[in-house]
Short mmCIF file of C-alpha atoms in Angstrom, two decimals:
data_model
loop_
_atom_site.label_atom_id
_atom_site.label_comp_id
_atom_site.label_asym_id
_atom_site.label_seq_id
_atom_site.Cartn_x
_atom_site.Cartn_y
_atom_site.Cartn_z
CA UNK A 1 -26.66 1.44 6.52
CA UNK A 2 -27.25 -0.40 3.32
CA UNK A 3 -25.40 -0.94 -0.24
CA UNK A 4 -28.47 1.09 -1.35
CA UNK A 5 -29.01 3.66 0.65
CA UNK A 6 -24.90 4.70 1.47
CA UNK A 7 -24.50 7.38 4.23
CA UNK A 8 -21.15 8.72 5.91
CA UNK A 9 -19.96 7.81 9.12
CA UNK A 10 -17.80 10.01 11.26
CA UNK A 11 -15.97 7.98 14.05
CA UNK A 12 -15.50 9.53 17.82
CA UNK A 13 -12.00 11.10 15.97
CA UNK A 14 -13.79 12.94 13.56
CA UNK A 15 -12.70 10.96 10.28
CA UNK A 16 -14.73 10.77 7.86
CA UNK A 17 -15.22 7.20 6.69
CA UNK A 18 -16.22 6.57 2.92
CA UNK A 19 -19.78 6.12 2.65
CA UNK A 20 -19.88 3.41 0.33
CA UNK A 21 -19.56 -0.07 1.83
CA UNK A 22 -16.55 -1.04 -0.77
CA UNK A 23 -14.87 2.08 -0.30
CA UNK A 24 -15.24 1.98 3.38
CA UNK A 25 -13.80 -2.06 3.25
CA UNK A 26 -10.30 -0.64 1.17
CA UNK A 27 -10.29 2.77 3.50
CA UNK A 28 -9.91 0.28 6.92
CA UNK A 29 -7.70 -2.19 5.03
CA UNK A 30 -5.37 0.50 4.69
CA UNK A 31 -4.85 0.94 8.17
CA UNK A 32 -5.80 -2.23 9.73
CA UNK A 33 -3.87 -5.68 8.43
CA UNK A 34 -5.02 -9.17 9.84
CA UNK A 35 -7.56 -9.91 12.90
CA UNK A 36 -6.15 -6.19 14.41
CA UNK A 37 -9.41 -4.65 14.40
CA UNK A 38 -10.88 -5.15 17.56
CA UNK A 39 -10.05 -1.62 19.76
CA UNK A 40 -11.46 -0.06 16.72
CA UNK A 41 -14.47 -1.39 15.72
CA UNK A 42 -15.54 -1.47 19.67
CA UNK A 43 -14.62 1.89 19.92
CA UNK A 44 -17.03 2.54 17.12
CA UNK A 45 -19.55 1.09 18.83
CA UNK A 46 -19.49 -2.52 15.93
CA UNK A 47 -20.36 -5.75 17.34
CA UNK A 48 -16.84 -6.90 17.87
CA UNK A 49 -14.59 -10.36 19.06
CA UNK A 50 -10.90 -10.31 19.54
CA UNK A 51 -10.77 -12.92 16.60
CA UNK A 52 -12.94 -10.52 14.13
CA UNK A 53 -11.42 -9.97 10.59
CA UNK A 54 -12.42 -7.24 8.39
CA UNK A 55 -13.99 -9.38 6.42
CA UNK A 56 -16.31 -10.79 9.28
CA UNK A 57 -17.07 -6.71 9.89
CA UNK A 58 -17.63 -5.77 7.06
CA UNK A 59 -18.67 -9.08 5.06
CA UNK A 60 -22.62 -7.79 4.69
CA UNK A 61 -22.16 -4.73 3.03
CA UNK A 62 -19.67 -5.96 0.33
CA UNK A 63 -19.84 -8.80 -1.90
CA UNK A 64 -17.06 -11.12 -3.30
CA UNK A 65 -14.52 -9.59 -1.05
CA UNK A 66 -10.64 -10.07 -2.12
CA UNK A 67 -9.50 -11.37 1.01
CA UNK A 68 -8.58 -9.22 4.59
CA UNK A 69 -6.12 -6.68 2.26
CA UNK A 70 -7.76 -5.91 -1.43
CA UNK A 71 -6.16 -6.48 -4.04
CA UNK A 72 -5.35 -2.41 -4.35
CA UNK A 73 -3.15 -2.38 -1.46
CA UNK A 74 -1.23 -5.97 -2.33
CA UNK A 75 2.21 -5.75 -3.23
CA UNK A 76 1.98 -2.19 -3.37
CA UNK A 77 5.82 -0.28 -3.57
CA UNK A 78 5.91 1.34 0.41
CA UNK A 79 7.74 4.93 0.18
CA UNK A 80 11.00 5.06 1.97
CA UNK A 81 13.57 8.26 2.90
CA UNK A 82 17.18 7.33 3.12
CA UNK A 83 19.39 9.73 4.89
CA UNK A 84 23.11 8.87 5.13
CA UNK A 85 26.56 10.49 6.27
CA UNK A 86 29.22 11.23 3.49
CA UNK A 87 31.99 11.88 5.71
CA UNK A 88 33.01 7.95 4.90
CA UNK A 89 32.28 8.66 0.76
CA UNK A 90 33.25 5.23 -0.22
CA UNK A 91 32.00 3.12 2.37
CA UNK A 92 28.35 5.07 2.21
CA UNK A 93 28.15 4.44 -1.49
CA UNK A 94 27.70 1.13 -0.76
CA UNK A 95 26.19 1.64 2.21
CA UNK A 96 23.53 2.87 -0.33
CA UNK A 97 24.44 0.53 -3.08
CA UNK A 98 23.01 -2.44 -0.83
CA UNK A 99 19.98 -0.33 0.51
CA UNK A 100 19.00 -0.04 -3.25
CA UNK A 101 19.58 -3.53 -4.40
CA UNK A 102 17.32 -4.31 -1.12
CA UNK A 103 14.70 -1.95 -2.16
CA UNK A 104 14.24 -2.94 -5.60
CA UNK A 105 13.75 -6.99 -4.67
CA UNK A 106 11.70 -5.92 -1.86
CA UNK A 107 8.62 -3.28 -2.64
CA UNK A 108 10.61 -0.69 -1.43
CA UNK A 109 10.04 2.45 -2.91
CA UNK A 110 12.83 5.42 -2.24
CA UNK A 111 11.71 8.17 -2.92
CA UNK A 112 13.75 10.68 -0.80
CA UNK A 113 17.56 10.49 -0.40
CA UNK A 114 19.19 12.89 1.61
CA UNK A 115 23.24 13.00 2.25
CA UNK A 116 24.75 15.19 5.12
CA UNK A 117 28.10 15.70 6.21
CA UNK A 118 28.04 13.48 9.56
CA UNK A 119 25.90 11.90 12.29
CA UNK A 120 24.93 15.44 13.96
CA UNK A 121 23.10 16.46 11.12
CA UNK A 122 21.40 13.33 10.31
CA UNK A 123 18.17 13.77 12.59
CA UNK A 124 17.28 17.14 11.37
CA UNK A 125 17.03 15.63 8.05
CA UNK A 126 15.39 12.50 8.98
CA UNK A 127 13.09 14.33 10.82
CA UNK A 128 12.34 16.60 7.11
CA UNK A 129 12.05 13.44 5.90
CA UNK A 130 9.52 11.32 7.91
CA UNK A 131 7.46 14.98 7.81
CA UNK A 132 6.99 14.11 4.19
CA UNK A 133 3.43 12.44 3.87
CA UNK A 134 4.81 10.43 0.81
CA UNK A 135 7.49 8.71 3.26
CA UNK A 136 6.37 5.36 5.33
CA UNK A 137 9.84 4.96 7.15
CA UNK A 138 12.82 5.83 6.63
CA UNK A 139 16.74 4.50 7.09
CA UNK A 140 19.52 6.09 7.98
CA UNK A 141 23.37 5.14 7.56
CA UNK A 142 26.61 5.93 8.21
CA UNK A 143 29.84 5.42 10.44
CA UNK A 144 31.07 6.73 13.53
CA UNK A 145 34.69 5.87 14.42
CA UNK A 146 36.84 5.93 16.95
CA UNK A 147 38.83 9.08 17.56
CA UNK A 148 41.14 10.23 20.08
CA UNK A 149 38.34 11.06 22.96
CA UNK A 150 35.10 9.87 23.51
CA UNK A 151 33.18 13.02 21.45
CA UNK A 152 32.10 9.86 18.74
CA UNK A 153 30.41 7.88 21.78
CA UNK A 154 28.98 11.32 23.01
CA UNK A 155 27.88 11.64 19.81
CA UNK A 156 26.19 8.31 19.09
CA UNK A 157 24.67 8.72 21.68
CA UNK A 158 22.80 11.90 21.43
CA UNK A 159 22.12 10.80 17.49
CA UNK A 160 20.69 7.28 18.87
CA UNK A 161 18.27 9.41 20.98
CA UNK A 162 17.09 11.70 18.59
CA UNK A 163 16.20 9.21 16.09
CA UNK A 164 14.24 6.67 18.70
CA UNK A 165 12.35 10.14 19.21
CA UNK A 166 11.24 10.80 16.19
CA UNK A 167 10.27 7.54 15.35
CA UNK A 168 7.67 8.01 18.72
CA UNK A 169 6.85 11.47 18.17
CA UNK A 170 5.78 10.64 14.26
CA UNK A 171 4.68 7.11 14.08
CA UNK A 172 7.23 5.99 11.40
CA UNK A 173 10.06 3.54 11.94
CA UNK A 174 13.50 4.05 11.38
CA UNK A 175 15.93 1.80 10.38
CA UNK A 176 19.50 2.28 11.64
CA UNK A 177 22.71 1.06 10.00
CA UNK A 178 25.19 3.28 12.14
CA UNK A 179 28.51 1.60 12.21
CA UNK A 180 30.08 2.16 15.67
CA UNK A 181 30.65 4.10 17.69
CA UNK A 182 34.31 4.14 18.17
CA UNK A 183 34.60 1.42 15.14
CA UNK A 184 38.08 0.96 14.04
CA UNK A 185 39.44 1.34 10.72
CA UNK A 186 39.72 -2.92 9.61
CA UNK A 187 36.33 -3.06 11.37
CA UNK A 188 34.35 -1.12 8.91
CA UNK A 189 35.16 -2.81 5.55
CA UNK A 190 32.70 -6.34 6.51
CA UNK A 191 30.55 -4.38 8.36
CA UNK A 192 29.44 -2.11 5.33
CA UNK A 193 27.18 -3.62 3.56
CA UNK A 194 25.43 -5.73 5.77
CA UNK A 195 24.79 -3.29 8.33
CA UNK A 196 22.95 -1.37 5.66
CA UNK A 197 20.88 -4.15 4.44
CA UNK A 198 20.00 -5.12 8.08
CA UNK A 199 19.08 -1.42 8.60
CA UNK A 200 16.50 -1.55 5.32
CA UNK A 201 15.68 -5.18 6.00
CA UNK A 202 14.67 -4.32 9.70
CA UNK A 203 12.22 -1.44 8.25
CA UNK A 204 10.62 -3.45 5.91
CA UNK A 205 9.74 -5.90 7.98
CA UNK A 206 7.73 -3.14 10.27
CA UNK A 207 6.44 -1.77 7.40
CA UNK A 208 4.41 -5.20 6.41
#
């Protein structure tokens, strides 16, 4: 394959790489960050090293390259889904306040916010929500306190689960800022806010 003469190549998954060389250098950026190329581009049957860049695979075919990420994909806003509990009003408004303020400094991009009434409804939206193709990750907030039995454990419990599920079964992480369980009442008030921005902070950092 040549800059002149471009022709598709279809991997053993059936994708359909670009066919010209520029195109096809932005299309595996997009996936692939840093030297983690190597499974692939054996796979596909490329001359490969464990220390290969993208740029050392694809460095014939394209000329004055921007660097192992192109300059399309730099700084680019990543799509987030927020889904938080209103049972605790106040305490989730900042909750979200901070998630916001986060998102904004950050590259963040929410475009999805969902509020339920408590924790057992929380992974059926989440789950709406990472099924959105827009949505990279998502986090989810909220507080469980401590009642009179041990349903709120039983319940954080079964949440927890469901939400370390989803993030396998769909290949998007979740941040969690879940205060609790079984939190008491002068526990939640300096635990608000930076639970939440741990909970964004965590996903962005996956998200890189």
């Amino acid at each position: 394959m040549s800059p002149r003469e471009p022709t598709s190549h279809r991997t053993k998954n059936s994708a359909v790489i670009p066919s010209e060389a520029r195109d096809l250098y932005i299309w595996i950026s997009g996936i692939f960050t840093g030297t983690k190329i190597h499974r692939f581009a054996s796979g596909q049957g490329f001359p490969a090293s464990p220390e290969m860049t993208i740029k050392d695979l694809f460095g014939r075919f394209v000329e004055d390259l921007p660097g192992e990420r192109p300059t399309e994909y730099k700084n680019m806003p990543k799509n987030i889904a927020v889904v938080i509990g209103s049972f605790h009003h106040k305490e989730a408004e900042e909750m979200i306040d901070e998630v916001r303020d986060f998102a904004a400094k950050n590259d963040l991009k929410i475009v999805k916010e969902t509020w339920v009434p408590g924790s057992m409804e929380k992974p059926l939206a989440l789950k709406r929500a990472l099924l959105d193709e827009r949505v990279a990750g998502a986090v989810v907030l909220g507080i469980i306190e401590r009642g009179e039995t041990k349903h709120g454990l039983v319940m954080a419990q079964a949440v927890t689960s469901a939400i370390i599920g989803l993030q396998l079964d769909l290949m998007k992480p979740v941040g969690v800022g879940i205060l609790g369980p079984e939190i008491l009442p002068e526990q939640i008030p300096p635990r608000v806010r930076p639970y939440a921005r741990n909970a964004v902070k965590a996903l962005a950092e996956v998200l890189q």
